[in-house]
Amino acid sequence: MLKFIKIIALVTTIAALSACSKNEAAEQKTSAVPMEHMSHEKAEMVQAVGVITAIDTKGSILTISHEAIAAINWPAMTMGFKVADPKLLNGLAVGQKVDFELKAEGGNQVITNIKPKK
Ligand SMILES: [Cu+2]
């Protein structure tokens, strides 16, 4: 009888474990969805291209409609980026096409370099 109970317990454990790993796989699938990159913490410098749609000089925030960035698996989208130095905003205008460089800073993507695209 004791042996029978042990087997039941074992079977239950295995079932629980496989259910758990199934859940993990499902979660990984969901987290591979585009917006996950917003809280992306890896420190990497990435080159990107986009068009400026708004400039917030007070908050040092540039809103850019950027193209897809394959290096970090981002789809194309319009989003706000903080600039590392307010001086980077000098000479920029809404509607301008730009080449820019991003760096992850505390989970946020910060523009460390930007220049009008030729
Ligand atoms: Cu984005």
Short mmCIF file of N, CA, C and O and ligand atoms in Angstrom, two decimals:
data_model
loop_
_atom_site.label_atom_id
_atom_site.label_comp_id
_atom_site.label_asym_id
_atom_site.label_seq_id
_atom_site.Cartn_x
_atom_site.Cartn_y
_atom_site.Cartn_z
N MET A 1 0.84 -1.21 0.00
CA MET A 1 0.00 0.00 0.00
C MET A 1 0.87 1.25 0.00
O MET A 1 0.65 2.18 -0.76
N LEU A 2 1.91 1.24 0.83
CA LEU A 2 2.81 2.38 0.90
C LEU A 2 3.45 2.62 -0.47
O LEU A 2 3.56 3.76 -0.95
N LYS A 3 3.83 1.52 -1.11
CA LYS A 3 4.46 1.61 -2.42
C LYS A 3 3.51 2.26 -3.43
O LYS A 3 3.91 3.12 -4.21
N PHE A 4 2.25 1.88 -3.33
CA PHE A 4 1.23 2.42 -4.24
C PHE A 4 1.12 3.95 -4.07
O PHE A 4 1.11 4.71 -5.04
N ILE A 5 1.13 4.38 -2.82
CA ILE A 5 1.04 5.82 -2.54
C ILE A 5 2.26 6.55 -3.12
O ILE A 5 2.13 7.61 -3.72
N LYS A 6 3.42 5.93 -2.95
CA LYS A 6 4.65 6.54 -3.49
C LYS A 6 4.55 6.72 -5.00
O LYS A 6 4.95 7.75 -5.54
N ILE A 7 4.02 5.69 -5.65
CA ILE A 7 3.88 5.78 -7.11
C ILE A 7 2.94 6.93 -7.50
O ILE A 7 3.25 7.73 -8.36
N ILE A 8 1.84 7.00 -6.78
CA ILE A 8 0.88 8.09 -7.06
C ILE A 8 1.57 9.46 -6.89
O ILE A 8 1.45 10.34 -7.72
N ALA A 9 2.32 9.57 -5.79
CA ALA A 9 3.01 10.82 -5.51
C ALA A 9 3.99 11.15 -6.62
O ALA A 9 4.07 12.29 -7.08
N LEU A 10 4.70 10.16 -7.09
CA LEU A 10 5.68 10.34 -8.15
C LEU A 10 4.99 10.79 -9.44
O LEU A 10 5.41 11.75 -10.09
N VAL A 11 3.91 10.10 -9.77
CA VAL A 11 3.17 10.43 -11.00
C VAL A 11 2.66 11.88 -10.91
O VAL A 11 2.76 12.65 -11.86
N THR A 12 2.15 12.25 -9.74
CA THR A 12 1.64 13.61 -9.54
C THR A 12 2.76 14.63 -9.72
O THR A 12 2.59 15.65 -10.37
N THR A 13 3.92 14.31 -9.17
CA THR A 13 5.07 15.23 -9.29
C THR A 13 5.46 15.40 -10.74
O THR A 13 5.66 16.52 -11.22
N ILE A 14 5.54 14.29 -11.45
CA ILE A 14 5.91 14.37 -12.87
C ILE A 14 4.89 15.19 -13.64
O ILE A 14 5.26 16.06 -14.43
N ALA A 15 3.62 14.98 -13.34
CA ALA A 15 2.57 15.73 -14.04
C ALA A 15 2.71 17.21 -13.75
O ALA A 15 2.62 18.04 -14.64
N ALA A 16 2.99 17.53 -12.48
CA ALA A 16 3.14 18.94 -12.09
C ALA A 16 4.33 19.55 -12.78
O ALA A 16 4.26 20.67 -13.29
N LEU A 17 5.43 18.81 -12.84
CA LEU A 17 6.64 19.32 -13.49
C LEU A 17 6.43 19.57 -14.97
O LEU A 17 6.83 20.60 -15.49
N SER A 18 5.77 18.63 -15.63
CA SER A 18 5.60 18.83 -17.07
C SER A 18 4.61 19.96 -17.34
O SER A 18 4.76 20.70 -18.29
N ALA A 19 3.62 20.13 -16.45
CA ALA A 19 2.68 21.23 -16.61
C ALA A 19 3.44 22.54 -16.46
O ALA A 19 3.24 23.48 -17.20
N CYS A 20 4.37 22.54 -15.52
CA CYS A 20 5.17 23.73 -15.25
C CYS A 20 6.04 24.10 -16.44
O CYS A 20 6.07 25.24 -16.86
N SER A 21 6.72 23.11 -17.02
CA SER A 21 7.58 23.44 -18.14
C SER A 21 6.77 23.85 -19.37
O SER A 21 7.21 24.66 -20.16
N LYS A 22 5.56 23.34 -19.45
CA LYS A 22 4.67 23.77 -20.54
C LYS A 22 4.36 25.25 -20.38
O LYS A 22 4.40 26.01 -21.31
N ASN A 23 4.06 25.66 -19.15
CA ASN A 23 3.77 27.06 -18.87
C ASN A 23 4.95 27.96 -19.21
O ASN A 23 4.78 29.01 -19.78
N GLU A 24 6.12 27.50 -18.85
CA GLU A 24 7.32 28.29 -19.14
C GLU A 24 7.47 28.51 -20.63
O GLU A 24 7.76 29.60 -21.07
N ALA A 25 7.26 27.45 -21.38
CA ALA A 25 7.38 27.56 -22.84
C ALA A 25 6.37 28.57 -23.36
O ALA A 25 6.69 29.39 -24.21
N ALA A 26 5.16 28.54 -22.81
CA ALA A 26 4.13 29.47 -23.26
C ALA A 26 4.53 30.90 -22.91
O ALA A 26 4.36 31.80 -23.71
N GLU A 27 5.11 31.08 -21.72
CA GLU A 27 5.54 32.42 -21.32
C GLU A 27 6.63 32.95 -22.22
O GLU A 27 6.64 34.11 -22.59
N GLN A 28 7.57 32.08 -22.56
CA GLN A 28 8.66 32.51 -23.43
C GLN A 28 8.11 32.97 -24.76
O GLN A 28 8.58 33.94 -25.31
N LYS A 29 7.10 32.28 -25.22
CA LYS A 29 6.49 32.65 -26.49
C LYS A 29 5.90 34.05 -26.39
O LYS A 29 6.12 34.88 -27.24
N THR A 30 5.17 34.33 -25.31
CA THR A 30 4.54 35.65 -25.16
C THR A 30 5.58 36.74 -25.02
O THR A 30 5.42 37.80 -25.57
N SER A 31 6.66 36.45 -24.28
CA SER A 31 7.63 37.51 -24.05
C SER A 31 8.46 37.81 -25.29
O SER A 31 9.20 38.77 -25.33
N ALA A 32 8.34 36.99 -26.31
CA ALA A 32 9.06 37.25 -27.56
C ALA A 32 8.30 38.28 -28.41
O ALA A 32 8.77 38.72 -29.44
N VAL A 33 7.14 38.70 -27.93
CA VAL A 33 6.34 39.71 -28.62
C VAL A 33 7.05 41.08 -28.57
O VAL A 33 7.66 41.41 -27.57
N PRO A 34 6.98 41.85 -29.65
CA PRO A 34 7.65 43.14 -29.82
C PRO A 34 7.86 44.06 -28.62
O PRO A 34 8.99 44.40 -28.34
N MET A 35 6.82 44.45 -27.89
CA MET A 35 6.97 45.49 -26.88
C MET A 35 7.87 45.10 -25.71
O MET A 35 8.22 45.93 -24.90
N GLU A 36 8.23 43.85 -25.62
CA GLU A 36 9.11 43.37 -24.55
C GLU A 36 10.42 44.16 -24.52
O GLU A 36 11.02 44.32 -23.48
N HIS A 37 10.84 44.67 -25.64
CA HIS A 37 12.12 45.38 -25.70
C HIS A 37 12.14 46.66 -24.87
O HIS A 37 13.18 47.18 -24.55
N MET A 38 10.97 47.16 -24.50
CA MET A 38 10.90 48.40 -23.73
C MET A 38 11.62 48.29 -22.38
O MET A 38 12.11 49.26 -21.87
N SER A 39 11.65 47.09 -21.83
CA SER A 39 12.28 46.94 -20.52
C SER A 39 13.55 46.10 -20.59
O SER A 39 14.03 45.57 -19.62
N HIS A 40 14.03 46.02 -21.74
CA HIS A 40 15.20 45.28 -22.13
C HIS A 40 16.44 45.84 -21.39
O HIS A 40 16.65 47.03 -21.40
N GLU A 41 17.19 44.99 -20.71
CA GLU A 41 18.25 45.50 -19.86
C GLU A 41 19.68 45.30 -20.37
O GLU A 41 20.62 45.77 -19.76
N LYS A 42 19.83 44.60 -21.44
CA LYS A 42 21.17 44.35 -21.95
C LYS A 42 21.81 45.66 -22.41
O LYS A 42 21.19 46.45 -23.08
N ALA A 43 23.05 45.88 -22.01
CA ALA A 43 23.74 47.10 -22.45
C ALA A 43 24.37 46.84 -23.79
O ALA A 43 25.33 46.10 -23.92
N GLU A 44 23.78 47.41 -24.81
CA GLU A 44 24.36 47.25 -26.13
C GLU A 44 24.16 48.53 -26.92
O GLU A 44 23.17 49.20 -26.76
N MET A 45 25.12 48.85 -27.74
CA MET A 45 24.99 50.02 -28.59
C MET A 45 24.38 49.54 -29.89
O MET A 45 24.83 48.57 -30.47
N VAL A 46 23.37 50.24 -30.31
CA VAL A 46 22.65 49.82 -31.49
C VAL A 46 22.44 51.00 -32.42
O VAL A 46 22.13 52.10 -31.97
N GLN A 47 22.64 50.79 -33.70
CA GLN A 47 22.43 51.84 -34.70
C GLN A 47 21.00 51.73 -35.21
O GLN A 47 20.51 50.63 -35.43
N ALA A 48 20.35 52.88 -35.37
CA ALA A 48 18.98 52.86 -35.87
C ALA A 48 18.72 54.04 -36.80
O ALA A 48 19.50 55.00 -36.83
N VAL A 49 17.63 53.95 -37.53
CA VAL A 49 17.25 54.99 -38.48
C VAL A 49 15.78 55.31 -38.24
O VAL A 49 14.98 54.43 -37.98
N GLY A 50 15.44 56.61 -38.31
CA GLY A 50 14.04 56.98 -38.12
C GLY A 50 13.76 58.40 -38.53
O GLY A 50 14.66 59.11 -39.01
N VAL A 51 12.51 58.82 -38.33
CA VAL A 51 12.11 60.19 -38.66
C VAL A 51 11.60 60.82 -37.35
O VAL A 51 10.79 60.22 -36.64
N ILE A 52 12.08 62.02 -37.06
CA ILE A 52 11.66 62.72 -35.83
C ILE A 52 10.22 63.18 -35.98
O ILE A 52 9.86 63.84 -36.96
N THR A 53 9.39 62.83 -35.00
CA THR A 53 7.99 63.26 -35.05
C THR A 53 7.68 64.30 -33.98
O THR A 53 6.68 65.01 -34.07
N ALA A 54 8.53 64.41 -32.95
CA ALA A 54 8.34 65.43 -31.92
C ALA A 54 9.65 65.64 -31.17
O ALA A 54 10.46 64.71 -31.05
N ILE A 55 9.84 66.89 -30.71
CA ILE A 55 11.05 67.20 -29.94
C ILE A 55 10.62 67.89 -28.65
O ILE A 55 9.94 68.90 -28.68
N ASP A 56 10.98 67.30 -27.52
CA ASP A 56 10.67 67.88 -26.22
C ASP A 56 11.99 68.36 -25.63
O ASP A 56 12.75 67.58 -25.05
N THR A 57 12.29 69.65 -25.82
CA THR A 57 13.58 70.17 -25.36
C THR A 57 13.65 70.22 -23.83
O THR A 57 14.70 70.00 -23.26
N LYS A 58 12.51 70.49 -23.17
CA LYS A 58 12.49 70.54 -21.70
C LYS A 58 12.84 69.18 -21.09
O LYS A 58 13.64 69.08 -20.19
N GLY A 59 12.19 68.14 -21.60
CA GLY A 59 12.40 66.80 -21.04
C GLY A 59 13.53 66.05 -21.72
O GLY A 59 13.83 64.92 -21.35
N SER A 60 14.14 66.67 -22.73
CA SER A 60 15.19 66.02 -23.53
C SER A 60 14.69 64.70 -24.11
O SER A 60 15.36 63.67 -24.02
N ILE A 61 13.49 64.74 -24.66
CA ILE A 61 12.91 63.53 -25.25
C ILE A 61 12.61 63.76 -26.73
O ILE A 61 12.01 64.76 -27.11
N LEU A 62 13.04 62.82 -27.50
CA LEU A 62 12.79 62.84 -28.94
C LEU A 62 11.80 61.74 -29.26
O LEU A 62 11.98 60.61 -28.82
N THR A 63 10.77 62.07 -30.00
CA THR A 63 9.86 61.02 -30.44
C THR A 63 10.26 60.71 -31.88
O THR A 63 10.38 61.61 -32.70
N ILE A 64 10.54 59.46 -32.10
CA ILE A 64 11.04 59.04 -33.40
C ILE A 64 10.23 57.87 -33.93
O ILE A 64 9.92 56.92 -33.21
N SER A 65 9.87 57.99 -35.19
CA SER A 65 9.21 56.89 -35.87
C SER A 65 10.37 56.08 -36.47
O SER A 65 10.90 56.43 -37.52
N HIS A 66 10.80 55.06 -35.74
CA HIS A 66 11.99 54.33 -36.18
C HIS A 66 11.68 53.11 -37.03
O HIS A 66 10.62 52.52 -36.92
N GLU A 67 12.64 52.77 -37.84
CA GLU A 67 12.52 51.57 -38.67
C GLU A 67 12.81 50.36 -37.80
O GLU A 67 13.30 50.51 -36.68
N ALA A 68 12.55 49.19 -38.29
CA ALA A 68 12.83 47.97 -37.54
C ALA A 68 14.33 47.92 -37.23
O ALA A 68 15.15 48.34 -38.05
N ILE A 69 14.67 47.46 -36.02
CA ILE A 69 16.07 47.36 -35.62
C ILE A 69 16.35 45.88 -35.36
O ILE A 69 16.06 45.36 -34.28
N ALA A 70 16.88 45.23 -36.37
CA ALA A 70 17.09 43.78 -36.31
C ALA A 70 18.02 43.34 -35.18
O ALA A 70 17.78 42.32 -34.54
N ALA A 71 19.04 44.14 -34.89
CA ALA A 71 20.03 43.78 -33.86
C ALA A 71 19.41 43.48 -32.50
O ALA A 71 19.91 42.65 -31.76
N ILE A 72 18.33 44.18 -32.17
CA ILE A 72 17.69 43.94 -30.87
C ILE A 72 16.25 43.48 -31.03
O ILE A 72 15.46 43.52 -30.10
N ASN A 73 15.93 43.07 -32.28
CA ASN A 73 14.63 42.47 -32.52
C ASN A 73 13.45 43.42 -32.32
O ASN A 73 12.41 43.02 -31.83
N TRP A 74 13.62 44.68 -32.67
CA TRP A 74 12.53 45.64 -32.55
C TRP A 74 11.81 45.77 -33.87
O TRP A 74 12.44 45.87 -34.91
N PRO A 75 10.52 45.84 -33.80
CA PRO A 75 9.77 46.15 -35.03
C PRO A 75 9.79 47.66 -35.23
O PRO A 75 10.19 48.39 -34.33
N ALA A 76 9.35 48.13 -36.37
CA ALA A 76 9.26 49.57 -36.61
C ALA A 76 8.16 50.13 -35.73
O ALA A 76 7.14 49.46 -35.53
N MET A 77 8.36 51.31 -35.16
CA MET A 77 7.32 51.93 -34.32
C MET A 77 7.69 53.38 -34.03
O MET A 77 8.80 53.81 -34.29
N THR A 78 6.72 54.09 -33.46
CA THR A 78 6.97 55.48 -33.05
C THR A 78 7.04 55.48 -31.53
O THR A 78 6.16 54.94 -30.87
N MET A 79 8.09 56.03 -30.99
CA MET A 79 8.26 56.02 -29.55
C MET A 79 9.16 57.16 -29.09
O MET A 79 9.89 57.73 -29.87
N GLY A 80 9.09 57.47 -27.80
CA GLY A 80 9.92 58.52 -27.24
C GLY A 80 11.24 57.96 -26.74
O GLY A 80 11.28 56.88 -26.17
N PHE A 81 12.30 58.71 -26.98
CA PHE A 81 13.63 58.32 -26.49
C PHE A 81 14.21 59.50 -25.72
O PHE A 81 14.14 60.64 -26.18
N LYS A 82 14.81 59.22 -24.58
CA LYS A 82 15.50 60.27 -23.86
C LYS A 82 16.86 60.42 -24.54
O LYS A 82 17.44 59.44 -25.01
N VAL A 83 17.37 61.64 -24.60
CA VAL A 83 18.71 61.83 -25.16
C VAL A 83 19.69 61.95 -23.99
O VAL A 83 19.38 62.55 -22.96
N ALA A 84 20.87 61.36 -24.17
CA ALA A 84 21.87 61.33 -23.10
C ALA A 84 22.34 62.75 -22.76
O ALA A 84 22.65 63.04 -21.62
N ASP A 85 22.37 63.63 -23.75
CA ASP A 85 22.84 65.00 -23.56
C ASP A 85 21.89 65.93 -24.33
O ASP A 85 21.70 65.73 -25.53
N PRO A 86 21.33 66.95 -23.66
CA PRO A 86 20.39 67.85 -24.35
C PRO A 86 21.00 68.51 -25.59
O PRO A 86 20.28 68.89 -26.51
N LYS A 87 22.33 68.62 -25.61
CA LYS A 87 23.02 69.22 -26.77
C LYS A 87 22.75 68.43 -28.05
O LYS A 87 22.85 68.97 -29.15
N LEU A 88 22.45 67.15 -27.88
CA LEU A 88 22.19 66.30 -29.05
C LEU A 88 20.98 66.80 -29.84
O LEU A 88 20.82 66.49 -31.01
N LEU A 89 20.11 67.58 -29.17
CA LEU A 89 18.90 68.07 -29.84
C LEU A 89 19.18 69.25 -30.76
O LEU A 89 18.37 69.57 -31.63
N ASN A 90 20.35 69.89 -30.56
CA ASN A 90 20.70 71.05 -31.39
C ASN A 90 20.71 70.71 -32.88
O ASN A 90 21.32 69.72 -33.28
N GLY A 91 20.02 71.54 -33.64
CA GLY A 91 20.02 71.37 -35.09
C GLY A 91 19.05 70.32 -35.59
O GLY A 91 18.99 70.07 -36.79
N LEU A 92 18.28 69.72 -34.70
CA LEU A 92 17.33 68.71 -35.16
C LEU A 92 15.96 69.35 -35.37
O LEU A 92 15.61 70.34 -34.72
N ALA A 93 15.17 68.80 -36.28
CA ALA A 93 13.85 69.35 -36.56
C ALA A 93 12.86 68.22 -36.79
O ALA A 93 13.23 67.12 -37.23
N VAL A 94 11.60 68.51 -36.49
CA VAL A 94 10.54 67.53 -36.74
C VAL A 94 10.47 67.26 -38.25
O VAL A 94 10.60 68.18 -39.05
N GLY A 95 10.33 66.01 -38.61
CA GLY A 95 10.25 65.63 -40.02
C GLY A 95 11.59 65.22 -40.60
O GLY A 95 11.66 64.68 -41.71
N GLN A 96 12.64 65.44 -39.82
CA GLN A 96 13.99 65.11 -40.28
C GLN A 96 14.26 63.61 -40.17
O GLN A 96 13.88 62.98 -39.18
N LYS A 97 14.93 63.07 -41.16
CA LYS A 97 15.33 61.66 -41.11
C LYS A 97 16.70 61.61 -40.44
O LYS A 97 17.57 62.40 -40.76
N VAL A 98 16.83 60.72 -39.46
CA VAL A 98 18.08 60.67 -38.69
C VAL A 98 18.67 59.26 -38.55
O VAL A 98 17.96 58.27 -38.60
N ASP A 99 19.98 59.26 -38.36
CA ASP A 99 20.72 58.06 -37.98
C ASP A 99 20.98 58.27 -36.50
O ASP A 99 21.42 59.35 -36.10
N PHE A 100 20.70 57.27 -35.67
CA PHE A 100 20.99 57.46 -34.25
C PHE A 100 21.50 56.19 -33.60
O PHE A 100 21.40 55.10 -34.17
N GLU A 101 22.09 56.39 -32.44
CA GLU A 101 22.69 55.28 -31.70
C GLU A 101 22.02 55.20 -30.33
O GLU A 101 21.83 56.21 -29.66
N LEU A 102 21.68 53.99 -29.94
CA LEU A 102 20.98 53.77 -28.67
C LEU A 102 21.84 53.00 -27.69
O LEU A 102 22.62 52.15 -28.08
N LYS A 103 21.60 53.29 -26.43
CA LYS A 103 22.26 52.53 -25.36
C LYS A 103 21.22 52.24 -24.30
O LYS A 103 20.40 53.10 -23.99
N ALA A 104 21.24 51.04 -23.75
CA ALA A 104 20.30 50.70 -22.69
C ALA A 104 20.81 51.33 -21.40
O ALA A 104 21.97 51.18 -21.05
N GLU A 105 19.95 52.08 -20.73
CA GLU A 105 20.35 52.73 -19.48
C GLU A 105 19.25 52.52 -18.45
O GLU A 105 18.17 53.10 -18.56
N GLY A 106 19.50 51.66 -17.48
CA GLY A 106 18.49 51.36 -16.46
C GLY A 106 17.20 50.84 -17.07
O GLY A 106 16.12 51.19 -16.62
N GLY A 107 17.32 50.03 -18.10
CA GLY A 107 16.13 49.46 -18.72
C GLY A 107 15.49 50.36 -19.76
O GLY A 107 14.57 49.95 -20.45
N ASN A 108 15.97 51.61 -19.88
CA ASN A 108 15.44 52.50 -20.91
C ASN A 108 16.45 52.64 -22.03
O ASN A 108 17.64 52.56 -21.80
N GLN A 109 15.94 52.91 -23.20
CA GLN A 109 16.84 53.12 -24.33
C GLN A 109 17.12 54.61 -24.43
O GLN A 109 16.20 55.43 -24.49
N VAL A 110 18.39 54.97 -24.39
CA VAL A 110 18.79 56.38 -24.43
C VAL A 110 19.57 56.64 -25.71
O VAL A 110 20.41 55.83 -26.11
N ILE A 111 19.29 57.78 -26.33
CA ILE A 111 20.03 58.14 -27.54
C ILE A 111 21.36 58.76 -27.13
O ILE A 111 21.40 59.74 -26.40
N THR A 112 22.44 58.16 -27.58
CA THR A 112 23.77 58.66 -27.23
C THR A 112 24.39 59.43 -28.37
O THR A 112 25.38 60.14 -28.18
N ASN A 113 23.84 59.28 -29.56
CA ASN A 113 24.37 59.96 -30.73
C ASN A 113 23.28 60.04 -31.78
O ASN A 113 22.53 59.08 -31.96
N ILE A 114 23.19 61.18 -32.44
CA ILE A 114 22.16 61.31 -33.48
C ILE A 114 22.61 62.34 -34.49
O ILE A 114 23.20 63.36 -34.14
N LYS A 115 22.37 62.05 -35.76
CA LYS A 115 22.70 63.03 -36.80
C LYS A 115 21.76 62.88 -37.98
O LYS A 115 21.29 61.78 -38.27
N PRO A 116 21.50 64.02 -38.66
CA PRO A 116 20.61 63.96 -39.82
C PRO A 116 21.17 62.98 -40.85
O PRO A 116 22.37 62.91 -41.07
N LYS A 117 20.26 62.22 -41.42
CA LYS A 117 20.68 61.23 -42.42
C LYS A 117 20.90 61.94 -43.75
O LYS A 117 20.11 62.79 -44.14
N LYS A 118 21.98 61.58 -44.42
CA LYS A 118 22.28 62.21 -45.72
C LYS A 118 21.63 61.41 -46.83
O LYS A 118 21.45 60.23 -46.70
CU CU B 1 10.60 50.99 -30.40
#
